């Protein structure tokens, strides 16, 4: 209700009495439900907190102060039957139906000032928006300004060609250079059309910016809670692009969807299912096999200095009570066997199995004997 | 075109009805062009350096840039070689578009003067190119004065002209059809 500014329809609760339709007959919905914090003990976690669409306000060249310059995410809401306009096409400034709409690709993507990566889904959803509009309003004029059109994958190029056939105008090599509000309220769009080999201009009633898919707010803090790390672009990082695409460096912590990088719904779902399977494989047997090459604390030697605790990249070390004293303890299920703690411990209380001091010294001796 | 500098093309002036007109005049696959550029790399117009070569013409047509296409004389430079038709991966048949634009141009008398000359010759003699004084040169080469075409056969030529008079030429020819 708050999001759309409209009262809730309450069909699920009250039904539609004049039509003899009742509310949920199974009484499955709690209408007085409240937010609450629940503490759960779990064996694995999947982080799937998605993405954030970039705000239009960074792009001063596109007149972001104009209410008729909107992001694709806002446009998606305008097109939605449950959105603020009930699915009716209206321009935000005066509620009139726009006759000409310009859509701009790669806003904030493929741009060293913001995000060097391609957001991957915008080319296709721009075509989707255009197709929905053109099928609903055949006389509407739609201009799609692309750097280039990226339609990789099954059925996508066909979708593109079909959208063109509907009369949607595609301008390539044409990331818009400016949008200016004219005194008559029109938005003057300037771009280059490399197929025409000429600069072009257009007076539009509305401009839709396909702003970049960004990592969600606070993803770094969230990741560090689970010792999952972010890559250069700020998305959570998988262990290996090909071999471990949904695993993070933290054991038992998996990622799926746009929090790992820009992707569409089919890809997000495939990843989510992969993460779910990986989780199930870990949790369902009820037992975990862990590596033999991990570190162990000899708690009788540990002086409780705590040096090792912050050093462990996998937060495997905790201080726990042992014989009435606080001592370091390494959780074997979390230890990745990096050895950092063993080399740092001033009391030599940590044994790195497989790489003990004795073993390493013996190796050095053997090598230097000759 | 007038606003904001010489070369700027104003898309606000674009006219969707022109795209529809071209489709009706034979370029019915026009919208399938994905601007891959294959035609542009083979078209003699492009190789000869014409400003509006076939790839650009297809795009301008798709945008509905009527004035540009009718004012520019490039479409009349097409050699009818049909290379573009054979090579286009989207089956756009670009040459059909050239013909459609020419048809549209004829309707509004927007073609170079020499096209009328050719058209008049075609009607009168059955040849678009009819160099003056060629009879002498033919004789020197030991050929009959006139080639064995419509020029040599008055009967056939009259029949052929009658057919032409029943076409749209009757409406648009800027010379008397007599
Ligand atoms: C304008 C636009 C149009 C698009 N159109 C299409 C399309 O037509 N087809 C297509 O395939 N893809 C489309 N996409 C891409 C699609 O939106 C994404 O692929 C998809 O949303 C990714 O799913 P996700 O679950 O990873 O993330 P999200 O959909 O972002 O979901 C993440 C969820 O996590 C919740 N969350 C975040 N933080 C926390 C937290 N700390 N605790 C609990 N919950 C949290 C969020 O509230 C959200 O509900 C479009 C994208 C945009 C921007
Ligand atoms: S998907 Fe398309 S619009 Fe989006 S950033 Fe990549 S190229 Fe640009
Ligand atoms: S060996 Fe590495 S991962 Fe294991 S407890 Fe020590 S610092 Fe942590
Ligand atoms: S070859 Fe066909 S698809 Fe490619 S640019 Fe030419 S007309 Fe368009
Ligand atoms: S038919 Fe005309 S447009 Fe096509 S390649 Fe030949 S000259 Fe170019």
XYZ file of C-alpha atoms and ligand atoms in Angstrom:
633
model
C 0.000 0.000 0.000
C 2.766 2.425 0.923
C 4.746 1.742 -2.207
C 2.024 2.469 -4.734
C 0.153 5.068 -2.703
C -3.044 3.170 -3.313
C -5.101 1.253 -0.761
C -4.646 -2.480 -0.835
C -7.353 -4.298 -2.812
C -7.752 -6.917 -0.070
C -9.171 -9.443 -2.530
C -7.199 -12.173 -0.773
C -8.901 -11.327 2.492
C -12.410 -10.298 1.530
C -12.804 -11.793 -1.939
C -15.113 -10.126 -4.471
C -18.563 -10.551 -2.872
C -20.646 -9.312 -5.884
C -19.033 -12.018 -8.010
C -19.400 -14.626 -5.301
C -15.630 -14.956 -4.968
C -14.475 -15.481 -1.387
C -11.175 -14.612 0.238
C -8.514 -17.269 0.712
C -10.610 -20.340 1.644
C -7.666 -22.141 3.222
C -7.190 -19.287 5.689
C -3.543 -19.407 4.719
C -2.747 -15.713 5.057
C -1.909 -13.974 8.327
C -3.222 -10.445 7.876
C -1.979 -9.144 11.214
C 1.577 -10.387 10.746
C 4.366 -8.176 12.133
C 8.113 -7.872 11.525
C 10.161 -9.888 13.958
C 13.751 -10.988 14.427
C 14.267 -14.732 14.410
C 17.516 -16.373 15.438
C 18.290 -19.488 13.470
C 21.146 -21.912 13.693
C 21.980 -23.077 10.188
C 24.538 -25.270 8.507
C 24.877 -23.181 5.361
C 23.872 -19.803 3.976
C 22.978 -18.624 0.464
C 23.428 -14.900 -0.069
C 21.044 -13.696 -2.768
C 20.483 -10.052 -1.966
C 20.351 -9.007 -5.580
C 21.300 -5.631 -7.000
C 20.533 -1.952 -6.922
C 19.614 -0.012 -10.064
C 21.810 3.056 -10.301
C 20.168 6.402 -9.587
C 19.684 8.901 -12.407
C 21.131 11.761 -10.353
C 24.735 11.049 -11.285
C 24.040 11.910 -14.893
C 23.809 15.685 -15.041
C 24.112 15.575 -18.844
C 20.701 13.879 -18.998
C 18.732 16.526 -17.029
C 17.954 14.262 -14.073
C 15.970 17.098 -12.443
C 13.241 16.593 -15.036
C 10.508 14.273 -13.743
C 10.131 12.987 -17.309
C 13.670 11.616 -17.304
C 13.321 8.326 -15.436
C 15.225 5.110 -14.928
C 14.210 1.833 -16.542
C 13.318 0.468 -13.124
C 10.829 3.332 -12.658
C 9.556 2.739 -16.166
C 9.086 -0.938 -15.345
C 6.775 0.174 -12.517
C 4.842 2.502 -14.840
C 4.266 -0.392 -17.236
C 3.163 -2.705 -14.449
C -0.526 -3.287 -13.843
C 0.159 -3.058 -10.107
C 2.319 0.064 -10.477
C 1.540 3.679 -9.531
C -0.407 4.364 -12.739
C -2.190 1.021 -12.803
C -0.241 0.123 -15.926
C -1.378 3.184 -17.854
C 1.335 5.008 -19.772
C 1.574 8.507 -18.332
C 4.460 10.889 -18.119
C 5.283 11.848 -14.539
C 5.306 15.656 -15.006
C 1.742 16.184 -16.204
C 0.105 12.771 -16.505
C -0.239 13.035 -20.293
C 0.470 10.074 -22.545
C 3.879 10.486 -24.171
C 3.919 10.284 -27.974
C 7.676 9.948 -28.374
C 9.941 8.107 -25.949
C 13.719 7.842 -26.099
C 15.498 5.039 -24.275
C 19.190 5.309 -23.493
C 21.444 2.282 -23.002
C 24.535 1.729 -20.858
C 23.876 4.602 -18.446
C 26.625 4.174 -15.865
C 27.726 0.869 -17.402
C 30.718 0.568 -19.715
C 31.866 3.814 -18.204
C 35.157 4.136 -16.353
C 33.704 6.917 -14.200
C 31.123 4.536 -12.749
C 31.141 0.884 -13.749
C 33.459 -0.518 -16.385
C 31.351 -3.665 -16.802
C 28.342 -4.274 -19.049
C 25.145 -4.683 -17.011
C 24.138 -7.490 -19.355
C 20.330 -7.282 -19.051
C 19.491 -3.727 -20.140
C 19.728 -4.214 -23.923
C 17.138 -6.968 -23.673
C 14.791 -5.239 -21.242
C 14.909 -2.051 -23.345
C 13.707 -4.175 -26.266
C 11.133 -5.759 -23.959
C 9.813 -2.359 -22.887
C 9.711 -1.223 -26.501
C 7.845 -4.330 -27.579
C 5.265 -4.070 -24.798
C 4.642 -0.417 -25.652
C 4.507 -0.905 -29.401
C 2.083 -3.814 -29.125
C -0.159 -1.790 -26.817
C 0.191 1.587 -28.552
C 1.116 0.986 -32.228
C 1.351 4.725 -32.986
C 3.863 5.519 -30.275
C 7.298 6.606 -31.504
C 10.123 4.783 -29.793
C 13.797 5.519 -30.273
C 16.311 3.170 -28.671
C 19.813 4.607 -28.435
C 22.464 1.906 -28.040
C 26.239 1.800 -28.145
C 25.680 -1.614 -29.696
C 22.867 -4.081 -29.225
C 23.821 -7.093 -27.108
C 21.392 -9.937 -27.624
C 23.490 -12.999 -26.880
C 21.607 -16.192 -26.134
C 18.693 -18.336 -27.141
C 15.762 -16.479 -28.752
C 17.199 -13.040 -28.001
C 18.261 -11.995 -31.502
C 14.863 -13.126 -32.781
C 13.246 -10.928 -30.127
C 15.358 -8.017 -31.356
C 14.458 -8.472 -35.015
C 10.779 -8.840 -34.127
C 10.907 -5.627 -32.103
C 12.461 -3.800 -35.052
C 9.738 -5.108 -37.317
C 7.200 -3.468 -35.022
C 8.674 -0.140 -36.094
C 10.856 0.555 -33.073
C 13.753 2.774 -34.184
C 17.207 1.581 -33.239
C 20.067 4.067 -33.217
C 23.487 2.468 -32.756
C 26.876 3.921 -31.961
C 24.641 6.383 -30.257
C 24.998 6.634 -26.519
C 23.149 9.868 -25.948
C 25.431 12.811 -25.200
C 22.801 15.107 -23.732
C 19.158 15.529 -22.820
C 17.985 19.111 -22.424
C 14.630 20.381 -21.287
C 13.279 22.809 -23.872
C 11.069 25.756 -22.866
C 8.052 23.937 -24.333
C 8.663 21.001 -21.985
C 10.029 18.685 -24.687
C 13.247 16.836 -24.028
C 15.854 17.373 -26.696
C 17.988 14.286 -27.095
C 21.328 14.473 -28.889
C 23.293 11.474 -30.050
C 25.385 10.127 -32.877
C 23.985 7.580 -35.285
C 26.875 5.601 -36.709
C 24.627 3.900 -39.280
C 23.596 7.290 -40.625
C 27.169 8.571 -40.126
C 25.644 11.715 -38.634
C 24.754 13.369 -35.371
C 21.028 13.182 -34.702
C 18.565 15.040 -32.525
C 15.130 14.151 -31.305
C 12.388 15.905 -29.358
C 10.975 13.373 -26.911
C 8.226 13.547 -24.311
C 9.956 11.135 -22.010
C 13.471 9.728 -21.655
C 14.148 6.361 -20.039
C 17.665 5.681 -18.782
C 18.846 2.069 -18.590
C 20.963 2.674 -15.508
C 23.585 0.181 -14.398
C 23.001 -2.872 -12.266
C 25.020 -2.071 -9.136
C 25.992 -4.210 -6.164
C 23.357 -3.733 -3.452
C 24.037 -1.318 -0.589
C 26.002 -2.795 2.288
C 27.033 -5.912 0.372
C 30.600 -5.608 1.567
C 29.562 -5.565 5.245
C 27.127 -8.387 4.626
C 29.822 -10.391 2.866
C 32.358 -9.825 5.620
C 29.862 -11.109 8.196
C 30.151 -14.389 6.356
C 33.784 -13.908 5.287
C 32.712 -13.796 1.682
C 34.642 -11.165 -0.276
C 33.745 -8.797 -3.063
C 35.490 -8.504 -6.399
C 36.767 -5.322 -8.001
C 33.308 -4.297 -9.186
C 31.809 -4.764 -5.734
C 29.809 -7.938 -6.357
C 30.363 -10.984 -4.132
C 33.077 -13.156 -5.561
C 32.817 -16.823 -6.446
C 35.742 -19.154 -5.808
C 36.166 -20.072 -9.461
C 34.229 -18.769 -12.467
C 33.897 -22.175 -14.069
C 34.429 -24.817 -11.396
C 32.932 -23.216 -8.276
C 30.521 -20.604 -9.574
C 28.226 -20.407 -6.529
C 30.777 -21.153 -3.797
C 32.492 -18.390 -1.856
C 35.830 -18.690 -0.161
C 33.923 -19.187 3.094
C 32.867 -22.798 3.508
C 29.106 -23.207 3.694
C 28.427 -19.755 2.245
C 27.007 -19.680 -1.269
C 25.902 -16.915 -3.624
C 23.238 -16.717 -6.292
C 21.744 -14.081 -8.559
C 22.768 -10.491 -9.141
C 24.691 -10.215 -5.894
C 27.346 -12.225 -7.746
C 27.159 -10.033 -10.866
C 24.640 -8.685 -13.380
C 22.425 -11.377 -14.893
C 18.874 -12.019 -16.006
C 16.173 -14.040 -14.294
C 16.858 -17.396 -16.028
C 20.522 -17.173 -15.060
C 19.667 -16.088 -11.523
C 17.356 -19.054 -11.140
C 19.898 -21.492 -12.540
C 22.425 -20.163 -10.070
C 19.926 -20.292 -7.216
C 19.222 -23.939 -7.964
C 22.932 -24.693 -8.149
C 23.450 -22.996 -4.797
C 20.509 -24.899 -3.302
C 21.950 -28.213 -4.503
C 25.378 -27.370 -3.151
C 23.797 -26.465 0.173
C 21.759 -29.657 0.267
C 24.821 -31.742 -0.520
C 26.535 -30.131 2.444
C 23.719 -30.215 4.980
C 21.552 -33.249 4.263
C 24.104 -36.001 5.090
C 24.238 -34.571 8.644
C 28.026 -35.032 8.681
C 30.799 -33.020 7.092
C 34.100 -34.349 5.878
C 36.784 -31.768 6.304
C 40.284 -31.508 5.034
C 43.072 -33.189 6.968
C 45.369 -30.285 6.206
C 44.054 -27.836 8.773
C 45.396 -26.146 11.857
C 44.830 -27.151 15.474
C 45.524 -25.300 18.713
C 47.358 -27.035 21.503
C 45.352 -25.296 24.173
C 47.720 -26.215 26.945
C 50.431 -24.226 25.152
C 48.198 -21.315 24.096
C 49.016 -18.159 26.125
C 45.626 -16.568 25.283
C 47.310 -13.639 23.508
C 44.635 -13.651 20.778
C 47.071 -12.715 17.954
C 45.754 -15.455 15.675
C 42.060 -14.498 15.896
C 41.984 -11.447 13.575
C 44.590 -12.980 11.261
C 42.419 -15.857 10.085
C 40.870 -14.897 6.746
C 38.053 -17.416 7.297
C 37.089 -16.392 10.867
C 37.758 -19.960 11.973
C 39.419 -18.968 15.263
C 37.432 -18.098 18.361
C 38.457 -17.650 21.998
C 36.589 -20.198 24.128
C 36.882 -21.349 27.695
C 39.178 -24.288 28.341
C 40.079 -25.516 31.834
C 38.775 -22.274 33.282
C 40.862 -20.071 30.941
C 40.149 -18.278 27.619
C 41.975 -20.135 24.882
C 42.065 -20.064 21.074
C 39.981 -22.676 19.322
C 39.990 -23.435 15.597
C 36.688 -24.580 14.128
C 37.797 -27.433 11.832
C 34.795 -27.023 9.528
C 35.836 -23.439 8.772
C 39.612 -23.722 8.638
C 40.856 -23.628 5.041
C 44.371 -24.681 5.918
C 46.183 -21.517 4.923
C 48.682 -21.742 7.769
C 48.729 -18.045 8.630
C 47.895 -18.608 12.306
C 50.525 -21.304 12.813
C 53.300 -19.061 11.561
C 52.103 -16.135 13.663
C 51.543 -17.819 17.041
C 54.279 -16.516 19.442
C 53.807 -19.550 21.743
C 54.090 -22.027 18.862
C 50.785 -23.428 20.087
C 49.250 -23.955 16.634
C 50.032 -27.075 14.691
C 49.444 -26.902 10.962
C 48.749 -30.555 10.161
C 50.809 -31.786 7.244
C 53.133 -28.816 7.531
C 54.431 -28.989 11.087
C 57.698 -27.284 11.942
C 59.365 -30.719 12.229
C 58.095 -31.761 8.818
C 59.252 -28.565 7.138
C 62.652 -28.682 8.841
C 63.077 -32.306 7.710
C 62.289 -31.268 4.154
C 64.829 -28.451 4.266
C 67.460 -30.808 5.691
C 66.804 -33.376 2.974
C 67.122 -30.725 0.279
C 70.309 -29.217 1.630
C 72.049 -32.488 2.565
C 73.683 -33.043 -0.803
C 18.318 19.247 -40.569
C 18.094 22.984 -40.324
C 18.593 23.239 -36.573
C 21.783 22.850 -34.615
C 24.355 22.743 -37.400
C 24.708 21.576 -40.938
C 24.999 17.861 -40.582
C 22.645 17.175 -37.723
C 19.711 15.013 -38.725
C 16.517 15.856 -36.866
C 14.719 12.630 -36.087
C 11.675 14.605 -34.987
C 11.042 15.205 -38.715
C 11.070 11.483 -39.450
C 7.873 10.160 -40.939
C 6.621 6.644 -40.279
C 4.158 6.922 -43.169
C 7.142 7.064 -45.517
C 8.339 3.704 -44.199
C 4.875 2.310 -44.843
C 4.820 3.845 -48.319
C 8.133 2.196 -49.167
C 6.873 -1.133 -47.851
C 3.821 -0.814 -50.081
C 6.046 0.075 -53.045
C 7.923 -3.220 -52.796
C 10.398 -2.885 -49.903
C 8.294 -5.074 -47.670
C 11.225 -6.684 -45.826
C 12.789 -3.352 -45.000
C 12.348 -3.479 -41.236
C 14.298 -6.713 -40.891
C 17.584 -4.944 -41.584
C 19.939 -5.206 -38.614
C 22.504 -2.866 -40.172
C 25.071 -5.641 -40.363
C 26.815 -3.753 -43.164
C 27.346 -6.676 -45.510
C 25.585 -4.914 -48.388
C 27.619 -1.767 -47.837
C 30.818 -3.692 -48.312
C 29.828 -4.960 -51.736
C 27.719 -2.162 -53.204
C 29.378 -0.318 -56.128
C 27.709 2.864 -54.827
C 29.740 2.584 -51.656
C 32.878 1.633 -53.533
C 32.393 4.681 -55.770
C 32.184 6.852 -52.650
C 28.534 7.924 -52.879
C 27.499 9.506 -49.607
C 24.281 7.544 -49.272
C 25.271 4.010 -50.169
C 22.947 1.089 -49.669
C 23.459 0.325 -45.952
C 22.904 3.945 -45.049
C 19.911 4.171 -47.363
C 18.247 1.177 -45.704
C 18.727 2.735 -42.265
C 17.495 6.171 -43.359
C 14.467 4.493 -44.944
C 13.759 2.575 -41.751
C 13.865 5.808 -39.799
C 11.425 7.406 -42.254
C 13.808 10.179 -43.368
C 11.748 11.109 -46.427
C 13.320 14.479 -47.230
C 16.871 13.224 -47.062
C 16.194 10.243 -49.286
C 14.231 12.215 -51.852
C 16.683 15.106 -51.986
C 19.811 13.017 -52.216
C 20.518 11.638 -55.667
C 22.398 8.533 -54.484
C 19.550 6.100 -55.144
C 19.820 6.966 -58.808
C 23.413 5.804 -58.759
C 22.449 2.202 -58.029
C 23.824 -0.090 -60.732
C 21.058 -2.669 -60.353
C 23.770 -5.244 -59.884
C 21.663 -7.052 -57.248
C 24.720 -7.979 -55.227
C 23.040 -6.618 -52.106
C 20.023 -8.873 -52.641
C 22.155 -11.956 -52.974
C 24.339 -11.174 -50.000
C 21.907 -9.810 -47.377
C 21.651 -12.259 -44.445
C 18.239 -10.933 -43.425
C 16.675 -11.189 -46.876
C 15.915 -7.467 -46.883
C 16.269 -7.262 -50.702
C 17.887 -3.814 -50.545
C 17.628 -3.349 -54.310
C 13.845 -3.543 -53.995
C 14.134 -0.627 -51.596
C 16.135 1.360 -54.138
C 13.337 0.772 -56.622
C 10.713 1.693 -54.026
C 12.471 4.972 -53.240
C 12.744 5.717 -56.960
C 9.029 5.061 -57.325
C 8.274 7.340 -54.393
C 10.547 9.995 -55.874
C 8.876 9.793 -59.283
C 5.513 10.429 -57.682
C 6.640 13.723 -56.281
C 8.868 14.592 -59.243
C 11.945 14.467 -57.103
C 14.494 12.926 -59.392
C 17.521 14.206 -61.288
C 16.706 15.756 -64.665
C 18.520 13.060 -66.622
C 16.161 10.408 -65.250
C 13.343 12.136 -67.154
C 15.503 12.173 -70.246
C 15.991 8.443 -69.884
C 12.319 7.893 -69.240
C 11.334 9.896 -72.290
C 13.754 7.920 -74.436
C 12.437 4.714 -73.000
C 8.920 5.690 -73.981
C 9.832 7.027 -77.405
C 12.423 4.547 -78.556
C 12.324 1.628 -76.163
C 15.827 2.510 -74.952
C 16.661 4.534 -71.890
C 20.053 5.430 -73.333
C 19.714 6.796 -76.839
C 22.889 8.539 -77.981
C 22.363 11.030 -80.778
C 23.984 10.338 -84.111
C 24.713 6.736 -83.424
C 23.324 5.672 -86.827
C 26.441 7.032 -88.565
C 28.750 5.216 -86.200
C 26.866 1.952 -86.665
C 27.143 2.302 -90.440
C 30.897 2.852 -90.200
C 31.160 -0.340 -88.220
C 29.223 -2.178 -90.892
C 26.081 -2.564 -88.835
C 22.526 -1.802 -89.909
C 21.547 1.805 -89.121
C 19.181 0.745 -86.360
C 19.495 -2.176 -83.968
C 16.922 -4.985 -84.244
C 14.902 -3.706 -81.308
C 11.697 -1.729 -80.813
C 13.294 1.129 -82.777
C 13.293 -0.940 -85.912
C 9.746 -2.223 -85.514
C 7.176 0.562 -85.432
C 4.302 -1.850 -84.845
C 5.918 -3.334 -81.743
C 6.919 0.073 -80.448
C 3.318 1.321 -80.676
C 2.082 -1.714 -78.786
C 4.728 -1.226 -76.159
C 3.833 2.458 -75.768
C 0.200 1.501 -75.391
C 1.166 -0.781 -72.540
C 3.159 2.037 -70.896
C 0.199 4.399 -71.223
C -1.789 1.982 -69.109
C 0.708 2.229 -66.271
C 1.261 4.878 -63.622
C 3.458 6.615 -66.204
C 0.269 8.077 -67.650
C -0.201 10.023 -64.398
C 3.314 10.991 -63.555
C 5.220 11.408 -66.817
C 6.374 15.026 -67.067
C 6.141 14.821 -70.902
C 3.229 14.103 -73.240
C 2.575 10.424 -73.955
C 1.614 10.610 -77.592
C 14.480 -2.432 -15.299
C 14.856 -3.868 -15.284
C 14.129 -4.788 -16.036
C 14.474 -6.136 -16.036
N 13.751 -6.993 -16.820
C 14.103 -8.292 -16.855
C 13.392 -9.217 -17.666
O 12.448 -8.851 -18.340
N 13.789 -10.509 -17.684
C 14.841 -10.953 -16.950
O 15.164 -12.127 -17.022
N 15.528 -10.115 -16.147
C 15.183 -8.795 -16.081
N 15.897 -7.941 -15.283
C 16.954 -8.506 -14.442
C 16.338 -9.069 -13.165
O 15.768 -8.004 -12.455
C 17.392 -9.767 -12.333
O 17.965 -10.797 -13.069
C 16.804 -10.411 -11.106
O 16.044 -9.497 -10.379
C 17.924 -10.946 -10.206
O 17.350 -11.635 -9.163
P 18.011 -11.682 -7.718
O 17.143 -12.575 -6.933
O 19.451 -11.983 -7.845
O 17.941 -10.192 -7.144
P 16.695 -9.258 -6.748
O 15.589 -9.445 -7.693
O 17.292 -7.892 -6.594
O 16.240 -9.812 -5.337
C 17.003 -9.637 -4.176
C 16.083 -9.639 -2.998
O 16.840 -9.644 -1.799
C 16.266 -8.733 -0.869
N 17.328 -8.295 0.049
C 18.347 -7.450 -0.207
N 19.135 -7.304 0.876
C 18.611 -8.093 1.834
C 18.971 -8.396 3.194
N 20.046 -7.857 3.732
N 18.207 -9.254 3.882
C 17.118 -9.824 3.317
N 16.716 -9.593 2.054
C 17.456 -8.736 1.316
C 15.766 -7.614 -1.752
O 14.770 -6.879 -1.095
C 15.207 -8.389 -2.939
O 13.891 -8.781 -2.738
C 15.569 -6.584 -15.268
C 16.312 -5.667 -14.513
C 15.972 -4.328 -14.518
C 16.782 -3.347 -13.726
S 23.387 -4.892 -21.557
Fe 23.341 -3.446 -23.239
S 22.570 -1.525 -22.337
Fe 23.245 -2.839 -20.652
S 25.341 -2.186 -20.232
Fe 25.433 -3.951 -21.630
S 25.499 -3.073 -23.676
Fe 24.819 -1.456 -22.272
S 45.173 -22.247 9.251
Fe 44.398 -20.372 8.276
S 42.228 -20.811 8.049
Fe 42.994 -22.319 9.540
S 42.632 -21.354 11.502
Fe 44.707 -20.846 10.934
S 44.507 -18.828 9.915
Fe 42.461 -19.726 9.982
S 23.067 -6.681 -45.779
Fe 20.866 -6.653 -45.296
S 20.779 -6.666 -43.040
Fe 22.866 -6.130 -43.609
S 22.869 -3.870 -43.632
Fe 22.430 -4.543 -45.730
S 20.210 -4.607 -45.852
Fe 20.726 -4.536 -43.706
S 21.798 -3.363 -56.686
Fe 22.215 -1.211 -56.333
S 22.167 -0.994 -54.126
Fe 22.376 -3.174 -54.537
S 24.591 -3.553 -54.462
Fe 24.044 -3.137 -56.607
S 24.382 -0.929 -56.841
Fe 24.300 -1.334 -54.655
